[in-house]
PDB file of C-alpha atoms in Angstrom:
ATOM      1  CA  MET V   1      -0.135   0.042  -0.102  1.00  0.00           C
ATOM      2  CA  ILE V   2       1.556   3.459  -1.147  1.00  0.00           C
ATOM      3  CA  ASN V   3       2.051   5.653   2.138  1.00  0.00           C
ATOM      4  CA  VAL V   4      -0.093   8.731   0.956  1.00  0.00           C
ATOM      5  CA  LYS V   5       1.374  11.205   3.786  1.00  0.00           C
ATOM      6  CA  LYS V   6       4.855  10.338   2.355  1.00  0.00           C
ATOM      7  CA  ILE V   7       3.361  11.262  -1.058  1.00  0.00           C
ATOM      8  CA  LEU V   8       2.358  14.655   0.065  1.00  0.00           C
ATOM      9  CA  THR V   9       5.982  15.483   1.046  1.00  0.00           C
ATOM     10  CA  LYS V  10       7.351  14.318  -2.412  1.00  0.00           C
ATOM     11  CA  ALA V  11       4.277  16.173  -4.217  1.00  0.00           C
ATOM     12  CA  VAL V  12       4.775  19.529  -2.230  1.00  0.00           C
ATOM     13  CA  ALA V  13       8.341  19.416  -3.199  1.00  0.00           C
ATOM     14  CA  THR V  14       7.218  19.371  -6.990  1.00  0.00           C
ATOM     15  CA  LEU V  15       4.512  22.179  -6.771  1.00  0.00           C
ATOM     16  CA  THR V  16       7.122  24.873  -7.204  1.00  0.00           C
ATOM     17  CA  CYS V  17       8.197  23.683 -10.552  1.00  0.00           C
ATOM     18  CA  ALA V  18       4.480  22.811 -11.442  1.00  0.00           C
ATOM     19  CA  ALA V  19       3.772  26.569 -10.785  1.00  0.00           C
ATOM     20  CA  MET V  20       6.560  27.521 -13.105  1.00  0.00           C
ATOM     21  CA  LEU V  21       5.366  25.476 -15.766  1.00  0.00           C
ATOM     22  CA  ALA V  22       1.833  26.684 -15.395  1.00  0.00           C
ATOM     23  CA  SER V  23       3.176  30.634 -15.645  1.00  0.00           C
ATOM     24  CA  ASN V  24       4.829  29.776 -18.819  1.00  0.00           C
ATOM     25  CA  GLY V  25       1.574  28.828 -20.474  1.00  0.00           C
ATOM     26  CA  LEU V  26       2.725  25.545 -21.614  1.00  0.00           C
ATOM     27  CA  MET V  27       0.006  23.274 -23.175  1.00  0.00           C
ATOM     28  CA  THR V  28      -2.325  20.899 -21.369  1.00  0.00           C
ATOM     29  CA  TYR V  29      -1.771  17.369 -22.182  1.00  0.00           C
ATOM     30  CA  ALA V  30      -4.459  14.911 -21.625  1.00  0.00           C
ATOM     31  CA  ALA V  31      -3.596  12.218 -19.187  1.00  0.00           C
ATOM     32  CA  GLU V  32      -6.983  10.062 -19.156  1.00  0.00           C
ATOM     33  CA  ASN V  33      -4.861   6.887 -20.572  1.00  0.00           C
ATOM     34  CA  VAL V  34      -1.621   6.590 -18.630  1.00  0.00           C
ATOM     35  CA  THR V  35       0.760   4.007 -19.586  1.00  0.00           C
ATOM     36  CA  ARG V  36       4.313   3.049 -17.185  1.00  0.00           C
ATOM     37  CA  THR V  37       6.892   0.416 -17.309  1.00  0.00           C
ATOM     38  CA  SER V  38       8.501  -0.184 -13.681  1.00  0.00           C
ATOM     39  CA  SER V  39      12.434   0.471 -13.661  1.00  0.00           C
ATOM     40  CA  LYS V  40      15.149   0.818 -11.185  1.00  0.00           C
ATOM     41  CA  ASN V  41      15.459   4.656 -12.521  1.00  0.00           C
ATOM     42  CA  TYR V  42      11.666   5.201 -11.073  1.00  0.00           C
ATOM     43  CA  TRP V  43      11.774   3.536  -7.496  1.00  0.00           C
ATOM     44  CA  ILE V  44      11.730   5.850  -4.474  1.00  0.00           C
ATOM     45  CA  GLU V  45      13.168   3.589  -1.624  1.00  0.00           C
ATOM     46  CA  ASP V  46      11.883   5.814   1.227  1.00  0.00           C
ATOM     47  CA  LEU V  47       8.300   5.670  -0.518  1.00  0.00           C
ATOM     48  CA  LYS V  48       8.593   2.147  -1.380  1.00  0.00           C
ATOM     49  CA  ALA V  49       7.043   3.023  -4.761  1.00  0.00           C
ATOM     50  CA  TYR V  50       8.012   4.314  -8.059  1.00  0.00           C
ATOM     51  CA  VAL V  51       7.676   7.650  -9.055  1.00  0.00           C
ATOM     52  CA  ASP V  52       7.677   9.648 -12.651  1.00  0.00           C
ATOM     53  CA  GLU V  53       6.641  13.061 -13.212  1.00  0.00           C
ATOM     54  CA  THR V  54       5.404  14.998 -16.197  1.00  0.00           C
ATOM     55  CA  ASP V  55       4.802  18.415 -17.136  1.00  0.00           C
ATOM     56  CA  THR V  56       0.874  18.151 -16.153  1.00  0.00           C
ATOM     57  CA  TYR V  57       1.328  15.368 -13.419  1.00  0.00           C
ATOM     58  CA  CYS V  58       3.040  13.120 -10.821  1.00  0.00           C
ATOM     59  CA  ILE V  59       2.373   9.496 -10.584  1.00  0.00           C
ATOM     60  CA  PHE V  60       3.163   7.041  -7.778  1.00  0.00           C
ATOM     61  CA  TRP V  61       2.581   3.248  -8.247  1.00  0.00           C
ATOM     62  CA  ASP V  62       3.475  -0.271  -6.750  1.00  0.00           C
ATOM     63  CA  GLU V  63       2.206  -3.637  -7.810  1.00  0.00           C
ATOM     64  CA  ASN V  64      -1.148  -3.087  -6.488  1.00  0.00           C
ATOM     65  CA  GLU V  65      -1.896   0.703  -6.513  1.00  0.00           C
ATOM     66  CA  ALA V  66      -1.442   3.955  -8.525  1.00  0.00           C
ATOM     67  CA  VAL V  67      -1.755   7.398  -7.148  1.00  0.00           C
ATOM     68  CA  ILE V  68      -1.908  10.457  -9.761  1.00  0.00           C
ATOM     69  CA  ASN V  69      -1.413  13.850  -8.384  1.00  0.00           C
ATOM     70  CA  PRO V  70      -2.487  16.472 -11.440  1.00  0.00           C
ATOM     71  CA  TYR V  71      -0.493  19.766 -11.333  1.00  0.00           C
ATOM     72  CA  LEU V  72      -2.813  22.969 -11.528  1.00  0.00           C
ATOM     73  CA  ASP V  73      -2.462  25.717 -14.006  1.00  0.00           C
ATOM     74  CA  ALA V  74      -2.187  29.821 -13.284  1.00  0.00           C
ATOM     75  CA  GLN V  75      -6.248  29.377 -12.960  1.00  0.00           C
ATOM     76  CA  ASN V  76      -5.920  26.303 -10.382  1.00  0.00           C
ATOM     77  CA  LYS V  77      -7.461  23.989 -13.034  1.00  0.00           C
ATOM     78  CA  PRO V  78      -5.906  20.558 -13.183  1.00  0.00           C
ATOM     79  CA  ARG V  79      -3.628  20.426 -16.257  1.00  0.00           C
ATOM     80  CA  ALA V  80      -4.390  16.704 -16.551  1.00  0.00           C
ATOM     81  CA  ASP V  81      -7.382  14.976 -17.757  1.00  0.00           C
ATOM     82  CA  VAL V  82      -7.750  12.612 -14.764  1.00  0.00           C
ATOM     83  CA  GLY V  83     -10.762  10.910 -13.418  1.00  0.00           C
ATOM     84  CA  GLU V  84     -13.178   8.089 -12.891  1.00  0.00           C
ATOM     85  CA  LYS V  85     -12.881   6.984 -16.628  1.00  0.00           C
ATOM     86  CA  SER V  86      -9.263   7.244 -16.664  1.00  0.00           C
ATOM     87  CA  VAL V  87      -7.364   4.141 -17.506  1.00  0.00           C
ATOM     88  CA  VAL V  88      -4.056   3.285 -15.987  1.00  0.00           C
ATOM     89  CA  THR V  89      -1.717   0.670 -17.582  1.00  0.00           C
ATOM     90  CA  ILE V  90       1.508  -0.294 -15.578  1.00  0.00           C
ATOM     91  CA  ASP V  91       3.739  -3.228 -16.859  1.00  0.00           C
ATOM     92  CA  GLY V  92       0.903  -4.517 -19.030  1.00  0.00           C
ATOM     93  CA  LYS V  93      -1.536  -4.585 -15.781  1.00  0.00           C
ATOM     94  CA  VAL V  94      -4.716  -2.469 -15.844  1.00  0.00           C
ATOM     95  CA  TYR V  95      -5.458  -0.343 -12.783  1.00  0.00           C
ATOM     96  CA  LYS V  96      -8.839   0.984 -12.471  1.00  0.00           C
ATOM     97  CA  PHE V  97     -10.185   4.322 -10.576  1.00  0.00           C
ATOM     98  CA  VAL V  98     -11.339   3.654  -6.709  1.00  0.00           C
ATOM     99  CA  ARG V  99     -11.487   7.285  -5.265  1.00  0.00           C
ATOM    100  CA  SER V 100     -10.032  10.618  -5.581  1.00  0.00           C
ATOM    101  CA  GLU V 101      -9.106  12.352  -1.839  1.00  0.00           C
ATOM    102  CA  LEU V 102      -8.463  16.100  -1.315  1.00  0.00           C
ATOM    103  CA  ASP V 103      -5.711  16.950   0.947  1.00  0.00           C
ATOM    104  CA  LYS V 104      -6.833  20.154   2.845  1.00  0.00           C
ATOM    105  CA  GLU V 105      -3.426  21.116   4.108  1.00  0.00           C
ATOM    106  CA  SER V 106      -2.002  21.106   0.648  1.00  0.00           C
ATOM    107  CA  GLY V 107      -4.787  21.669  -1.549  1.00  0.00           C
ATOM    108  CA  ILE V 108      -3.545  18.534  -3.600  1.00  0.00           C
ATOM    109  CA  THR V 109      -6.216  16.412  -5.007  1.00  0.00           C
ATOM    110  CA  TYR V 110      -5.004  12.737  -5.516  1.00  0.00           C
ATOM    111  CA  TYR V 111      -6.663  10.045  -7.696  1.00  0.00           C
ATOM    112  CA  PHE V 112      -6.385   6.413  -6.771  1.00  0.00           C
ATOM    113  CA  PHE V 113      -6.437   3.552  -9.163  1.00  0.00           C
ATOM    114  CA  GLU V 114      -5.963  -0.448  -7.877  1.00  0.00           C
ATOM    115  CA  LYS V 115      -5.052  -3.260 -10.062  1.00  0.00           C
ATOM    116  CA  SER V 116      -8.143  -5.038 -11.786  1.00  0.00           C
ATOM    117  CA  GLU V 117      -8.621  -8.532 -10.120  1.00  0.00           C
ATOM    118  CA  ASP V 118      -9.723 -10.072 -13.114  1.00  0.00           C
ATOM    119  CA  ASP V 119      -6.563  -8.296 -15.175  1.00  0.00           C
ATOM    120  CA  SER V 120      -4.797 -11.627 -15.431  1.00  0.00           C
ATOM    121  CA  LYS V 121      -7.726 -13.141 -17.422  1.00  0.00           C
ATOM    122  CA  GLY V 122      -7.322 -10.175 -19.995  1.00  0.00           C
ATOM    123  CA  ASP V 123     -10.674  -8.877 -19.551  1.00  0.00           C
ATOM    124  CA  THR V 124     -10.949  -5.100 -20.137  1.00  0.00           C
ATOM    125  CA  SER V 125     -14.423  -5.221 -21.546  1.00  0.00           C
ATOM    126  CA  ASP V 126     -15.491  -2.921 -18.720  1.00  0.00           C
ATOM    127  CA  LEU V 127     -12.741  -0.527 -18.919  1.00  0.00           C
ATOM    128  CA  ASP V 128     -15.349   2.085 -20.560  1.00  0.00           C
ATOM    129  CA  ASP V 129     -18.663   0.810 -21.482  1.00  0.00           C
ATOM    130  CA  THR V 130     -19.563   3.977 -23.079  1.00  0.00           C
ATOM    131  CA  ASP V 131     -16.694   3.908 -25.601  1.00  0.00           C
ATOM    132  CA  PRO V 132     -16.163   0.538 -27.616  1.00  0.00           C
ATOM    133  CA  TYR V 133     -13.078   2.419 -29.246  1.00  0.00           C
ATOM    134  CA  LEU V 134     -11.287   3.139 -25.911  1.00  0.00           C
ATOM    135  CA  LYS V 135     -11.935  -0.413 -24.951  1.00  0.00           C
ATOM    136  CA  ARG V 136     -10.285  -1.683 -28.080  1.00  0.00           C
ATOM    137  CA  LEU V 137      -7.361   1.018 -27.290  1.00  0.00           C
ATOM    138  CA  ALA V 138      -6.623  -0.307 -23.931  1.00  0.00           C
ATOM    139  CA  GLU V 139      -6.861  -4.063 -24.862  1.00  0.00           C
ATOM    140  CA  LYS V 140      -4.228  -2.940 -27.583  1.00  0.00           C
ATOM    141  CA  ILE V 141      -2.094  -1.109 -25.502  1.00  0.00           C
ATOM    142  CA  LYS V 142      -2.040  -4.136 -22.589  1.00  0.00           C
ATOM    143  CA  GLU V 143      -0.772  -6.272 -25.507  1.00  0.00           C
ATOM    144  CA  ILE V 144       1.689  -4.412 -26.409  1.00  0.00           C
ATOM    145  CA  TYR V 145       3.387  -4.406 -22.546  1.00  0.00           C
ATOM    146  CA  ALA V 146       2.663  -8.047 -22.854  1.00  0.00           C
ATOM    147  CA  ALA V 147       4.672  -8.855 -26.171  1.00  0.00           C
ATOM    148  CA  GLN V 148       8.026  -7.954 -24.029  1.00  0.00           C
ATOM    149  CA  PHE V 149       7.456 -11.180 -22.664  1.00  0.00           C
ATOM    150  CA  ASN V 150       6.527 -12.487 -26.247  1.00  0.00           C
ATOM    151  CA  LYS V 151       2.855 -12.929 -25.133  1.00  0.00           C
ATOM    152  CA  SER V 152       1.231 -11.151 -27.804  1.00  0.00           C
ATOM    153  CA  LEU V 153      -2.052 -12.538 -29.122  1.00  0.00           C
ATOM    154  CA  LYS V 154       0.322 -14.403 -31.710  1.00  0.00           C
ATOM    155  CA  SER V 155       2.562 -15.461 -28.765  1.00  0.00           C
ATOM    156  CA  ASN V 156       5.648 -13.504 -29.769  1.00  0.00           C
ATOM    157  CA  ASN V 157       6.746  -9.792 -30.024  1.00  0.00           C
ATOM    158  CA  HIS V 158       4.708  -8.769 -32.569  1.00  0.00           C
ATOM    159  CA  VAL V 159       1.514  -6.690 -32.151  1.00  0.00           C
ATOM    160  CA  GLU V 160      -0.763  -5.999 -35.081  1.00  0.00           C
ATOM    161  CA  TYR V 161      -3.070  -2.919 -35.615  1.00  0.00           C
ATOM    162  CA  ARG V 162      -5.249  -1.953 -38.082  1.00  0.00           C
ATOM    163  CA  GLU V 163      -7.612   0.754 -36.721  1.00  0.00           C
ATOM    164  CA  GLY V 164      -7.447   4.105 -38.420  1.00  0.00           C
ATOM    165  CA  ASP V 165      -4.674   5.851 -40.192  1.00  0.00           C
ATOM    166  CA  GLY V 166      -2.733   7.284 -37.007  1.00  0.00           C
ATOM    167  CA  ILE V 167      -1.198   6.233 -33.565  1.00  0.00           C
ATOM    168  CA  ARG V 168      -2.659   7.989 -30.457  1.00  0.00           C
ATOM    169  CA  TYR V 169      -0.447   9.191 -28.023  1.00  0.00           C
ATOM    170  CA  ASP V 170      -0.825   6.877 -25.639  1.00  0.00           C
ATOM    171  CA  MET V 171      -0.155   3.833 -27.703  1.00  0.00           C
ATOM    172  CA  MET V 172       2.981   5.279 -28.883  1.00  0.00           C
ATOM    173  CA  GLU V 173       4.051   6.221 -25.166  1.00  0.00           C
ATOM    174  CA  ALA V 174       3.357   2.498 -24.460  1.00  0.00           C
ATOM    175  CA  LEU V 175       5.423   1.330 -27.428  1.00  0.00           C
ATOM    176  CA  SER V 176       8.209   3.936 -26.348  1.00  0.00           C
ATOM    177  CA  ASN V 177       8.005   2.337 -22.959  1.00  0.00           C
ATOM    178  CA  THR V 178       8.658  -1.287 -23.834  1.00  0.00           C
ATOM    179  CA  LYS V 179      11.846  -3.167 -25.126  1.00  0.00           C
ATOM    180  CA  GLY V 180      11.932  -5.156 -28.391  1.00  0.00           C
ATOM    181  CA  VAL V 181       8.350  -4.982 -29.705  1.00  0.00           C
ATOM    182  CA  VAL V 182       7.474  -4.562 -33.002  1.00  0.00           C
ATOM    183  CA  LEU V 183       4.008  -2.965 -33.634  1.00  0.00           C
ATOM    184  CA  ASP V 184       2.665  -3.955 -37.144  1.00  0.00           C
ATOM    185  CA  PHE V 185       0.606  -1.072 -38.201  1.00  0.00           C
ATOM    186  CA  TYR V 186      -1.607  -0.748 -41.347  1.00  0.00           C
ATOM    187  CA  PHE V 187      -3.012   2.081 -42.486  1.00  0.00           C
ATOM    188  CA  THR V 188      -4.206   4.142 -45.953  1.00  0.00           C
ATOM    189  CA  TYR V 189      -2.595   7.136 -47.142  1.00  0.00           C
ATOM    190  CA  LYS V 190      -3.766   8.783 -50.292  1.00  0.00           C
ATOM    191  CA  GLY V 191      -5.311   5.921 -51.633  1.00  0.00           C
ATOM    192  CA  GLU V 192      -2.295   3.484 -51.037  1.00  0.00           C
ATOM    193  CA  HIS V 193      -2.379   0.678 -48.538  1.00  0.00           C
ATOM    194  CA  TYR V 194       0.855   0.565 -46.080  1.00  0.00           C
ATOM    195  CA  HIS V 195       2.603  -1.742 -43.452  1.00  0.00           C
ATOM    196  CA  ALA V 196       4.538   0.314 -40.920  1.00  0.00           C
ATOM    197  CA  THR V 197       7.243  -1.741 -39.101  1.00  0.00           C
ATOM    198  CA  MET V 198       7.049   0.439 -35.505  1.00  0.00           C
ATOM    199  CA  THR V 199       9.681  -1.234 -33.039  1.00  0.00           C
ATOM    200  CA  SER V 200      10.092  -0.126 -29.099  1.00  0.00           C
ATOM    201  CA  GLU V 201      13.458   1.507 -30.067  1.00  0.00           C
ATOM    202  CA  LYS V 202      12.427   3.765 -32.701  1.00  0.00           C
ATOM    203  CA  ALA V 203       9.071   4.836 -30.830  1.00  0.00           C
ATOM    204  CA  GLN V 204      11.529   6.076 -27.957  1.00  0.00           C
ATOM    205  CA  ALA V 205      13.335   8.447 -30.431  1.00  0.00           C
ATOM    206  CA  VAL V 206      10.265   9.674 -31.776  1.00  0.00           C
ATOM    207  CA  TYR V 207       7.839   9.999 -29.308  1.00  0.00           C
ATOM    208  CA  LYS V 208       7.036  13.333 -28.071  1.00  0.00           C
ATOM    209  CA  LYS V 209       4.419  14.144 -25.393  1.00  0.00           C
ATOM    210  CA  GLU V 210       2.872  17.179 -27.190  1.00  0.00           C
ATOM    211  CA  ILE V 211       2.124  14.892 -30.223  1.00  0.00           C
ATOM    212  CA  GLU V 212      -1.717  13.703 -29.586  1.00  0.00           C
ATOM    213  CA  VAL V 213      -1.992  11.754 -32.650  1.00  0.00           C
ATOM    214  CA  TYR V 214       0.971  10.603 -34.958  1.00  0.00           C
ATOM    215  CA  GLY V 215      -0.616  10.528 -38.480  1.00  0.00           C
ATOM    216  CA  PRO V 216       0.363   8.874 -41.697  1.00  0.00           C
ATOM    217  CA  GLN V 217       2.627  11.589 -43.266  1.00  0.00           C
ATOM    218  CA  PHE V 218       4.398  11.067 -39.666  1.00  0.00           C
ATOM    219  CA  ILE V 219       4.691   7.247 -39.685  1.00  0.00           C
ATOM    220  CA  LEU V 220       5.773   7.302 -43.568  1.00  0.00           C
ATOM    221  CA  ALA V 221       8.818   9.878 -42.389  1.00  0.00           C
ATOM    222  CA  ASN V 222       9.860   8.188 -39.165  1.00  0.00           C
ATOM    223  CA  PHE V 223       9.337   4.223 -39.748  1.00  0.00           C
ATOM    224  CA  PRO V 224      10.067   1.650 -42.352  1.00  0.00           C
ATOM    225  CA  CYS V 225       6.866   1.520 -44.579  1.00  0.00           C
ATOM    226  CA  GLU V 226       5.900  -1.078 -47.512  1.00  0.00           C
ATOM    227  CA  VAL V 227       3.136  -0.271 -49.836  1.00  0.00           C
ATOM    228  CA  MET V 228       0.646  -3.304 -49.795  1.00  0.00           C
ATOM    229  CA  ASN V 229      -1.737  -4.402 -52.647  1.00  0.00           C
ATOM    230  CA  TYR V 230      -5.217  -3.620 -52.066  1.00  0.00           C
ATOM    231  CA  ASP V 231      -6.559  -7.235 -51.378  1.00  0.00           C
ATOM    232  CA  THR V 232      -3.505  -7.629 -49.282  1.00  0.00           C
ATOM    233  CA  LYS V 233      -5.168  -9.236 -45.659  1.00  0.00           C
TER     234      LYS V 233
END
């Protein structure tokens, strides 16, 4: 269990940095879908938890729980879109929203997520029952993380994606957080069908937080792509 009182000390230390970012008028990045991979670089011994920070929020997690602290802008509005419909995926495991908590002393609101009990079954059908696309996206992100251990749907390190003609920021982030994964992305641009070979390593080199959707022109310019026949399955 993450020690919230210790988190308060850590979070207060980051408020000055967050306030500076807000005063600079930086763009707000949606954090509705958050993905992370645990590593020793993120481990904080006194918290007994992993910690990572972006321009808009700070996230703490262990094997069972994740806590997100969205930073506030100059108008005291959250700079990250975190809430009950948010999806947190850590090391390929899905964490679901359980509650939010306001610390009156610091004015910081924390959002708590717990690892899904049915995650081992791969059931993500109830992540967002109002948006089938987000459910499919969460499942694909989960598969990307599983592919690190050769546990994709094809039982190897390749993940196939054939929806739309671009890659959302959260999927690219997931790919950039992995090692040795290949995303086989099939898309159409100007009447041509393409197969892009997108690796974890290349995703790490091109991923940028401020890009919300990586469109076909970006994919063609930054990843190996081959033209496919119209009747290619």
